[in-house]
Coordinates of C-alpha atoms and ligand atoms in Angstrom, one line a residue:
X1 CA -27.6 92.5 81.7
X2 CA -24.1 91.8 81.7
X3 CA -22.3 90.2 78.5
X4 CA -19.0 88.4 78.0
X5 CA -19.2 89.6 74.8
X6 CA -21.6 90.9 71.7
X7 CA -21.3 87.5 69.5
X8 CA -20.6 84.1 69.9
X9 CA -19.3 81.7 67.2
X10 CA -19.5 78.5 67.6
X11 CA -17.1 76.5 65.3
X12 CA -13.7 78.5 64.3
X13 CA -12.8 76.3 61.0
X14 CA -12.9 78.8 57.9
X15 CA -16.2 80.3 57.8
X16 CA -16.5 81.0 61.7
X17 CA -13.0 82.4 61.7
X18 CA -13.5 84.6 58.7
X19 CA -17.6 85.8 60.2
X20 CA -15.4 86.5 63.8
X21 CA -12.7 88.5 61.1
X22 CA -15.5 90.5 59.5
X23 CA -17.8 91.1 62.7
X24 CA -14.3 92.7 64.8
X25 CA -13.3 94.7 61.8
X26 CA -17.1 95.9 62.2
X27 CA -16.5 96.9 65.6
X28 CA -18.2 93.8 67.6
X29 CA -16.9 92.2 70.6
X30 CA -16.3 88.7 69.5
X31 CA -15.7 85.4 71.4
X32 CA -15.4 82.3 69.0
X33 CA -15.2 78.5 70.1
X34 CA -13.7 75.2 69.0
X35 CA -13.3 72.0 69.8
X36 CA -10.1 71.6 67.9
X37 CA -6.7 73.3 69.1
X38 CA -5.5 75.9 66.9
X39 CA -2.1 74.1 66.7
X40 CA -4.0 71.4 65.0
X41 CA -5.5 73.2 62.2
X42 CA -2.2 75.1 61.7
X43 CA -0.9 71.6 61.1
X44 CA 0.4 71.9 57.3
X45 CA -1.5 67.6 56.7
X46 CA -4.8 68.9 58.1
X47 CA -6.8 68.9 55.3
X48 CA -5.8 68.4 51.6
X49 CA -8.4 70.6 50.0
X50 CA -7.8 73.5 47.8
X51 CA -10.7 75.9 47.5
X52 CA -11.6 77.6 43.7
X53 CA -12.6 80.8 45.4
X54 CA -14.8 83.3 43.4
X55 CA -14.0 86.6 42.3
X56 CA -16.5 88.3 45.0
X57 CA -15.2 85.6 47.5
X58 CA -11.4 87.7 47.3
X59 CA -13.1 90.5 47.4
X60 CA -14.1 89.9 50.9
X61 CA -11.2 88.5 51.6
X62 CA -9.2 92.0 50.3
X63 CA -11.9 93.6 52.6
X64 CA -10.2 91.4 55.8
X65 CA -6.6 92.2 55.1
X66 CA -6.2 88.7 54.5
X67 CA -5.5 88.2 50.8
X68 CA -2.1 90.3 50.6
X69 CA -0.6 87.3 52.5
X70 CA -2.7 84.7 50.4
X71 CA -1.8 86.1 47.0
X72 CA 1.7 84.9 46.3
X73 CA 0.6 81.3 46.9
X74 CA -2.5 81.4 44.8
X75 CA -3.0 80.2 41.1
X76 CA -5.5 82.8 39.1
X77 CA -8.1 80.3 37.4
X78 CA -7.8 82.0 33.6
X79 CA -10.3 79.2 31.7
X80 CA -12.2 76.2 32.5
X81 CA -13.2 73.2 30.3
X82 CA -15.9 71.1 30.8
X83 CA -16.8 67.9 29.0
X84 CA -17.9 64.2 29.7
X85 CA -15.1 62.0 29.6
X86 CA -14.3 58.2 30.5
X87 CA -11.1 55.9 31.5
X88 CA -9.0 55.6 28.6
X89 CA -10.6 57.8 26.1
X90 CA -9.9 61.1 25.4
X91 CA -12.7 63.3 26.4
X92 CA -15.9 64.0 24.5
X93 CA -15.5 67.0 21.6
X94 CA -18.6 68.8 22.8
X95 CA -17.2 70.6 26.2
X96 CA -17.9 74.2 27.6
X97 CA -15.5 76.6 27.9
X98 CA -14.8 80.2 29.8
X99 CA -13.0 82.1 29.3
X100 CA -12.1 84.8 31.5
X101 CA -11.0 87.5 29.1
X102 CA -14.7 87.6 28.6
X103 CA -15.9 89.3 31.2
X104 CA -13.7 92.8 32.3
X105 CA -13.2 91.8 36.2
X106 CA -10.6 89.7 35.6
X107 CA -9.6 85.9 36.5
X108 CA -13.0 84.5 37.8
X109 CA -11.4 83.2 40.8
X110 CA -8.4 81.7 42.5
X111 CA -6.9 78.4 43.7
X112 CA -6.0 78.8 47.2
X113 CA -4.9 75.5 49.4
X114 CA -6.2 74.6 52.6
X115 CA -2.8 74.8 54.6
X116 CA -2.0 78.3 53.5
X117 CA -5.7 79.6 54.5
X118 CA -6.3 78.1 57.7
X119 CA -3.0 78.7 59.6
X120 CA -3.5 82.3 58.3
X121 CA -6.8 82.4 60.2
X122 CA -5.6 81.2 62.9
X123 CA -2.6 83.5 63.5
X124 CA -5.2 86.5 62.5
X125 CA -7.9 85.2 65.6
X126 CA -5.1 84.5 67.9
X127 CA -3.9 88.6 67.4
X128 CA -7.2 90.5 66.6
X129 CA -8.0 92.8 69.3
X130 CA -11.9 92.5 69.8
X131 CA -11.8 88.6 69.2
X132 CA -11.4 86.4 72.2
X133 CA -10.7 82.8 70.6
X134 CA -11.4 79.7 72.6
X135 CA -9.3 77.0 70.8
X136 CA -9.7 73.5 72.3
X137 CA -12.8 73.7 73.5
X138 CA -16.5 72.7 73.3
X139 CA -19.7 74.0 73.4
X140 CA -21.8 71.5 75.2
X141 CA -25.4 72.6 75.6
X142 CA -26.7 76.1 74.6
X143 CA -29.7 78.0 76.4
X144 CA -32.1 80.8 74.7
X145 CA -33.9 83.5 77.2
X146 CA -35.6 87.1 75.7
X147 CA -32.5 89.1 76.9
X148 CA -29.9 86.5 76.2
X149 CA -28.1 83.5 75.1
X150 CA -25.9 81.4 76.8
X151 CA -23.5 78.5 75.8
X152 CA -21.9 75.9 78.4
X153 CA -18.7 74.2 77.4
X154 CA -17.0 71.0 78.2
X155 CA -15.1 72.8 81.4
X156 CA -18.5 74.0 82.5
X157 CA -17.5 77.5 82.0
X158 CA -21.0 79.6 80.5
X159 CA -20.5 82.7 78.0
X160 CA -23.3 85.2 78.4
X161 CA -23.8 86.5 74.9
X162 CA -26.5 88.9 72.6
X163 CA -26.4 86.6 69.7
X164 CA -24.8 83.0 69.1
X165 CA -24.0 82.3 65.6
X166 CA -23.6 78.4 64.4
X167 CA -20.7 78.2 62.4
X168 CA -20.1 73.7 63.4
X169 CA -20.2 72.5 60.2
X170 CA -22.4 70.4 58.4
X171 CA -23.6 68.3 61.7
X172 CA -24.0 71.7 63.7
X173 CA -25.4 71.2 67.2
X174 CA -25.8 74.7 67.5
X175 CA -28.8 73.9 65.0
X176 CA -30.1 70.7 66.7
X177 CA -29.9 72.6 70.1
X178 CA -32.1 75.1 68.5
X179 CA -34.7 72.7 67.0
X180 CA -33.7 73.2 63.6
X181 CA -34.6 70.8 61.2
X182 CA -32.2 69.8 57.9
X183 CA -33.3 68.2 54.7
X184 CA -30.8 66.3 53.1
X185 CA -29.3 62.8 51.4
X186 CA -26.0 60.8 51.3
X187 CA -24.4 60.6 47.5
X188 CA -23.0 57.7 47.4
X189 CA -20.1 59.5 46.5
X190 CA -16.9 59.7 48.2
X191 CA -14.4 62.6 47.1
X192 CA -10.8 61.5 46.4
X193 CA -8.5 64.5 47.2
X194 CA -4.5 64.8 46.7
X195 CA -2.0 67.5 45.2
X196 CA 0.0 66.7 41.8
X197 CA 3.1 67.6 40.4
X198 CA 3.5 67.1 36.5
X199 CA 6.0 68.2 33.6
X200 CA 3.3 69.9 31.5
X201 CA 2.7 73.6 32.5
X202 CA -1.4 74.1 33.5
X203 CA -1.8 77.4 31.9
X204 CA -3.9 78.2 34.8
X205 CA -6.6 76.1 32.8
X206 CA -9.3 74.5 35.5
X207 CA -11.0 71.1 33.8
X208 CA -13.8 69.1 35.0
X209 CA -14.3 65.5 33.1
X210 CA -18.0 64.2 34.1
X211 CA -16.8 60.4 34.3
X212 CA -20.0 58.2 34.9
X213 CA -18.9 57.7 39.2
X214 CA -18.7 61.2 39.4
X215 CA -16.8 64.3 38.6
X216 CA -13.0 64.5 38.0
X217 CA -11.9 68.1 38.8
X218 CA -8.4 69.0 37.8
X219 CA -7.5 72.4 39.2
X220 CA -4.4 74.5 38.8
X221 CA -1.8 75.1 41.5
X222 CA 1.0 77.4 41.8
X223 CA 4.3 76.3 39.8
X224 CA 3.2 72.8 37.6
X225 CA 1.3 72.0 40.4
X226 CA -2.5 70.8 40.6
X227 CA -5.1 69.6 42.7
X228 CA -7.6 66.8 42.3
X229 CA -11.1 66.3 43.1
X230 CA -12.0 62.9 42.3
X231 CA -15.5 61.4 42.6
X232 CA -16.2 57.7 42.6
X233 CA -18.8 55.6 44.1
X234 CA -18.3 55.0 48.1
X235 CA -17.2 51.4 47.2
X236 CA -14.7 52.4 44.5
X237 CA -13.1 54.9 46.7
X238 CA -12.9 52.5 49.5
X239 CA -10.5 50.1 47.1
X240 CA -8.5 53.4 45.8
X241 CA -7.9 54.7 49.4
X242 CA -6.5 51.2 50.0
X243 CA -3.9 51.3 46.8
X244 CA -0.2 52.3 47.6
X245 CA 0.7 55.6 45.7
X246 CA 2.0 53.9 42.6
X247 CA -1.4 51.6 41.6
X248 CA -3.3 55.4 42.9
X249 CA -1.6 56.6 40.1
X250 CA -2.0 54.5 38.1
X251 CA -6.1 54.2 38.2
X252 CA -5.9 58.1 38.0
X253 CA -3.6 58.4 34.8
X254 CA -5.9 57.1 32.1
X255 CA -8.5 59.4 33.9
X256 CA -6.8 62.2 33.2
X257 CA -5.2 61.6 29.9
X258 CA -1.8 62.8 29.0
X259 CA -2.6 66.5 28.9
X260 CA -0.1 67.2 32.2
X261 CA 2.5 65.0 31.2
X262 CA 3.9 62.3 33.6
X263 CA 2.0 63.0 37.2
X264 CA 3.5 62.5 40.8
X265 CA 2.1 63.0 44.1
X266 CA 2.8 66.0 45.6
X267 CA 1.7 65.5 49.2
X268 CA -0.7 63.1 51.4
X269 CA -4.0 62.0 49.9
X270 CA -7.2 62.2 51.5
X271 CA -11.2 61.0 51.1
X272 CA -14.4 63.2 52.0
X273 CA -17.6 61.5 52.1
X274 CA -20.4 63.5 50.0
X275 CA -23.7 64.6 51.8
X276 CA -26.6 67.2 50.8
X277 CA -27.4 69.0 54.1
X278 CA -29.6 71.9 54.2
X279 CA -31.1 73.4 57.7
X280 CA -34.5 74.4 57.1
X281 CA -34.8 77.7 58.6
X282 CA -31.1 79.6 59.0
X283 CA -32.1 81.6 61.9
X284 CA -33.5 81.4 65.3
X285 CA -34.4 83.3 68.0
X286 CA -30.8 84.7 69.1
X287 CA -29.1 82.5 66.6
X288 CA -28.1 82.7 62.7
X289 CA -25.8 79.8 61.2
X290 CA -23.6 80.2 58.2
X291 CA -21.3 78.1 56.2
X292 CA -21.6 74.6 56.1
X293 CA -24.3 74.4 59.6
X294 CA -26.6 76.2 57.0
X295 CA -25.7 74.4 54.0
X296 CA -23.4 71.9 53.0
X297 CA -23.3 71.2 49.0
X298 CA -21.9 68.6 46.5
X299 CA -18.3 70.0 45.5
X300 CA -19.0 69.7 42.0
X301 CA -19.3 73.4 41.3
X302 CA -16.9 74.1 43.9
X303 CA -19.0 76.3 45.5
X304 CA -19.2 75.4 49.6
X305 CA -17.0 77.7 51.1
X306 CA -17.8 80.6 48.5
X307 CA -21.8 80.4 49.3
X308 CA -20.8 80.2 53.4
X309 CA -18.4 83.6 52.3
X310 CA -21.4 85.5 51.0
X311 CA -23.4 83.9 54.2
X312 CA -20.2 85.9 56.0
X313 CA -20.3 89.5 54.2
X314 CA -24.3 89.0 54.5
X315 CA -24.9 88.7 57.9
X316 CA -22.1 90.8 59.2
X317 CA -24.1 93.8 57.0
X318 CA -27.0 92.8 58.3
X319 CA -25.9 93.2 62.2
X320 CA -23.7 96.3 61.5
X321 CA -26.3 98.5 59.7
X322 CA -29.1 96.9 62.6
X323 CA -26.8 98.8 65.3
X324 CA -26.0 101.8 63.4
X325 CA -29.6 102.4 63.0
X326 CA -30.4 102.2 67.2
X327 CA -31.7 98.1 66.5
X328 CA -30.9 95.5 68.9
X329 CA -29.0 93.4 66.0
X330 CA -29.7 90.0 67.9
X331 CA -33.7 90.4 67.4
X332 CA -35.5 88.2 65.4
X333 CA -36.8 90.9 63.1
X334 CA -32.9 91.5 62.4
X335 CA -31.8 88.3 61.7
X336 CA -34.7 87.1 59.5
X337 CA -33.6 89.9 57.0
X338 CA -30.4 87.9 56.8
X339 CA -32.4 84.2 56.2
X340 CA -34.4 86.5 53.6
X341 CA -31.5 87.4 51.8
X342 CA -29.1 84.3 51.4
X343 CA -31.9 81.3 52.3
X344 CA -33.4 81.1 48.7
X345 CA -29.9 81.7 46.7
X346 CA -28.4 78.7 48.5
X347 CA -31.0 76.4 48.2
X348 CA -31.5 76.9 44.6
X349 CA -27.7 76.3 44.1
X350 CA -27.7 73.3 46.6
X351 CA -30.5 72.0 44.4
X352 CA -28.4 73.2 41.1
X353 CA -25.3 71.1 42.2
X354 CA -27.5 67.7 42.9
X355 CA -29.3 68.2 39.4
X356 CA -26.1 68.7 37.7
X357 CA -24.6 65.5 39.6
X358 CA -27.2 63.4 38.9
X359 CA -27.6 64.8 35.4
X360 CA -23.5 63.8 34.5
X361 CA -22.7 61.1 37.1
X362 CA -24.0 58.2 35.0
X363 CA -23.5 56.3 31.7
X364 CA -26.5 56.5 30.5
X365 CA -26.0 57.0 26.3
X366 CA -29.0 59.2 26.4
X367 CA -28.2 61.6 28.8
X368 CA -24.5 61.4 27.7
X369 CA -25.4 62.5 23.8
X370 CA -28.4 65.0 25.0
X371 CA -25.7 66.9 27.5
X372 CA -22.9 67.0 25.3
X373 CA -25.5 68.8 22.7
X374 CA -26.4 71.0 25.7
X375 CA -22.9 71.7 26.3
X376 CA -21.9 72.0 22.7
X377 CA -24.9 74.9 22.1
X378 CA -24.4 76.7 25.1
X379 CA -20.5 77.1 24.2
X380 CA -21.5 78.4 20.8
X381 CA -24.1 81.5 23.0
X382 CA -21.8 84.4 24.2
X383 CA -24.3 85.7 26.2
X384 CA -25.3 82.8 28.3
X385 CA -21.6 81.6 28.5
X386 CA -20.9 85.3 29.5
X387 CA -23.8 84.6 32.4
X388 CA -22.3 81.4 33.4
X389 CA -18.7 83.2 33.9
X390 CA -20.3 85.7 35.8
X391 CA -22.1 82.9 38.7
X392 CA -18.8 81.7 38.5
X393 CA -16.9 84.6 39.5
X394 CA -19.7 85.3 42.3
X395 CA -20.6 88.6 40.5
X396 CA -24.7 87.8 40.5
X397 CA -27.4 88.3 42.9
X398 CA -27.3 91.2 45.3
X399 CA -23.9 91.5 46.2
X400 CA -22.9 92.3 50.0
X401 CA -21.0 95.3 50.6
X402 CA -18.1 93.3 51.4
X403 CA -17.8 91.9 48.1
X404 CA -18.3 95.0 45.9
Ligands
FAD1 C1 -13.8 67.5 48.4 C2 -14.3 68.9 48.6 C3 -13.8 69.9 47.8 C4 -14.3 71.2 48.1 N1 -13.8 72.2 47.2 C5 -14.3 73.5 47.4 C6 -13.9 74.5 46.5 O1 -13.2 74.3 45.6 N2 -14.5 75.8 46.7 C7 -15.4 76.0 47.7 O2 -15.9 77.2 47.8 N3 -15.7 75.0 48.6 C8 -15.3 73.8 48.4 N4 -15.6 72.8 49.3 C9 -16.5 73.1 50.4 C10 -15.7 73.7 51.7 O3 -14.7 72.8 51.9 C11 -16.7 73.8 52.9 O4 -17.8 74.5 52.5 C12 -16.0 74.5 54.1 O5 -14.7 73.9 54.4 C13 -16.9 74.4 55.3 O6 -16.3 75.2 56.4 P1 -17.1 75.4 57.7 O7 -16.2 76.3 58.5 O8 -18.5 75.9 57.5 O9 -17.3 74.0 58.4 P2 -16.2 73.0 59.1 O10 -15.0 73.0 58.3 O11 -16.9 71.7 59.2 O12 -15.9 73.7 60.5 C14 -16.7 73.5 61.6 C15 -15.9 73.8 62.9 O13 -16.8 73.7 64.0 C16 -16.1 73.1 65.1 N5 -17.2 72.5 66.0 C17 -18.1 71.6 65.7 N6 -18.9 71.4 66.7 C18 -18.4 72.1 67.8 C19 -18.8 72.3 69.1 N7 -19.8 71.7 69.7 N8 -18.0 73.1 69.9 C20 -17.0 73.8 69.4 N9 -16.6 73.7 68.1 C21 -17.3 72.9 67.3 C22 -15.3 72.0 64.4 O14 -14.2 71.7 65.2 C23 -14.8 72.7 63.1 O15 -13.6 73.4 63.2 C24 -15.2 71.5 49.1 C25 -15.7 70.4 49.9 C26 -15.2 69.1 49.7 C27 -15.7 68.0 50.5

């Protein structure tokens, strides 16, 4: 059987790039595919997110060779506060806090924005050696045989392949074409996203303020810089979106309270629909899918692109130790040992996120005084705040080698 190449990735937004990164470093011939042009996603306005990334999650990235070039633009996360709050009020006294001089790693993670990462990635496919990347381009039907797989674009053009793996985001064809099923719900939540500026230094001090629409998230940026995750109801967020930037601003201010100083906008703002997505199995005959196409979460924990990392370091240990020992790495047998390892972990923290956001995202005086008693004891137990630092900082479960 001839092949056009060992793997093919379908989807080459941050998870496939950084699966096609890890699989070449591991000595696989790699072909990776997407719709969008790369010149598009090296676009500085293409998307206004800025990722909290684990501990384990730089790791992997230190593993790549892609975190020398990251590191002077991202902001080490030192603390984080937790605590309900409300519009207008300061928020409540019983919060959690971490602290990360309490565990020996180091910072439990790192703020690193979206148009620093993905024009990286995109320079990185464009000059790896063993990746061939197919920018601009669709995958239009996919076909499954014993000895192969093979996907047909938009041009007609088909890649004869060992092993496709789905890497299309949280809609991902690559499942549907594979009769994989996905369990899932809308929020009714829309996520408000934009960069501040602001006199008052951050300290490198992440907060999260459960407001009764949903979580605020207030995370530190290089220089007196930070960026906002900010949750409302679908309907709420419609109206905001709508605001020039001075009545944004003004919604946002008594949100955030005074801690910061006086606030600007520092750049476009954007809105991301919320959605629980979660395929039901992760693998198929000649296909595995990772990142978002497996499982897309609430952002509350800001944990999506750190679970589809570990996905990443996971499968590409998987398929490299499969060849090493004389396995074809595209069997089922093989793959199934990667579903085995990462299926149950991300559901439980999928499930973990909706709790939590249904738990805070209300009013409910209740639930508000029977949290803030939760949060008040668990900040007073060193050992279980120690814990929670820890599945911050990606440093529990079995860790792949990539992220050791
Ligand atoms: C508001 C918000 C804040 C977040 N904050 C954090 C955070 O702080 N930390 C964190 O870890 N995570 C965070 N996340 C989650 C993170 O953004 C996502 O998990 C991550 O971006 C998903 O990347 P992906 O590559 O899996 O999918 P996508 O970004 O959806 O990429 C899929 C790619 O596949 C391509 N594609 C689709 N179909 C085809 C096809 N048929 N042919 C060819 N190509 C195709 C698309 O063009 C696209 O480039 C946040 C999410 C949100 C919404």
């Amino acid at each position: 059987m001839n092949y056009d190449t060992d793997i093919a990735i379908v989807g080459g937004g941050l998870n496939g790039a950084m699966m096609g990164l890890a699989l070449a470093k591991a000595g696989f011939r790699i072909t990776i595919i997407d719709s969008l042009t790369s010149k598009s996603q090296q676009d500085p306005q293409f998307d206004g997110r800025c990722y909290s990334l684990a501990l384990a999650s730089i790791r992997l990235m230190q593993a790549l060779g892609l975190w020398e070039a990251l590191a002077p633009n991202a902001q080490p996360i030192l603390e984080i506060k937790a605590a309900d709050g409300r519009a207008y009020s300061n928020p409540s006294p019983y919060f959690l806090h971490f602290d990360h001089h309490e565990i020996e790693e180091g910072p439990m993670g790192h703020m690193v924005e979206d148009r620093h990462l993905r024009p990286l990635l995109q320079q990185r496919l464009q000059s790896a050696a063993n990746i061939s990347y197919r920018a601009g381009l669709s995958v239009s039907e996919m076909a499954i045989s014993d000895t192969h797989a093979q996907l047909i674009l938009d041009t007609q053009e088909i890649i004869t392949t060992r092993l496709v793996i789905g890497a299309d985001g949280r809609q991902s064809q690559t499942a549907q074409r594979a009769g994989i099923k996905r369990t899932g719900w809308r929020y009714g939540q829309t996520s408000l996203v934009c960069a501040l500026s602001h006199d008052t230094p951050h300290q490198g001090i992440a907060c999260q303020y459960f407001m009764p629409p949903g979580p605020l998230a207030i995370l530190p940026l290089k220089g007196n810089r930070s960026s906002i995750v900010w949750t409302e109801s679908d309907a709420n967020a419609t109206t905001i979106m709508a605001m020039d930037d001075k009545d944004y601003l003004a919604v946002l201010q008594p949100r955030i309270g005074d801690y910061l100083g006086k606030i600007e906008l520092a750049g476009a703002r954007y809105s991301y629909p919320l959605d629980l997505t979660i395929a039901q199995n992760y693998v198929a005959p000649r296909m595995a899918l990772v990142g978002d196409a497996a499982h897309g979460v609430h952002p509350i924990a800001g944990q999506g692109l750190n679970l589809g990392l570990r996905d990443i370091a996971a499968l590409s240990e998987v398929l490299s130790d499969a060849r090493l020992r004389g396995e074809d790495f595209s069997s089922l047998a093989v793959l199934l040992r990667y579903q085995e390892w990462r299926r149950f972990d991300t559901t439980a923290l999928a499930l973990a996120t909706d709790a939590v956001n249904k738990l805070f995202s209300n009013d409910n005086t209740l639930l508000r005084t029977l949290r803030d008693l939760g949060m008040g004891a668990i900040n007073r137990m060193p050992t279980l705040r120690r814990s929670f630092i820890r599945e911050a900082a990606g440093l529990t479960g079995e860790l792949p080698r990539l992220m050791q």
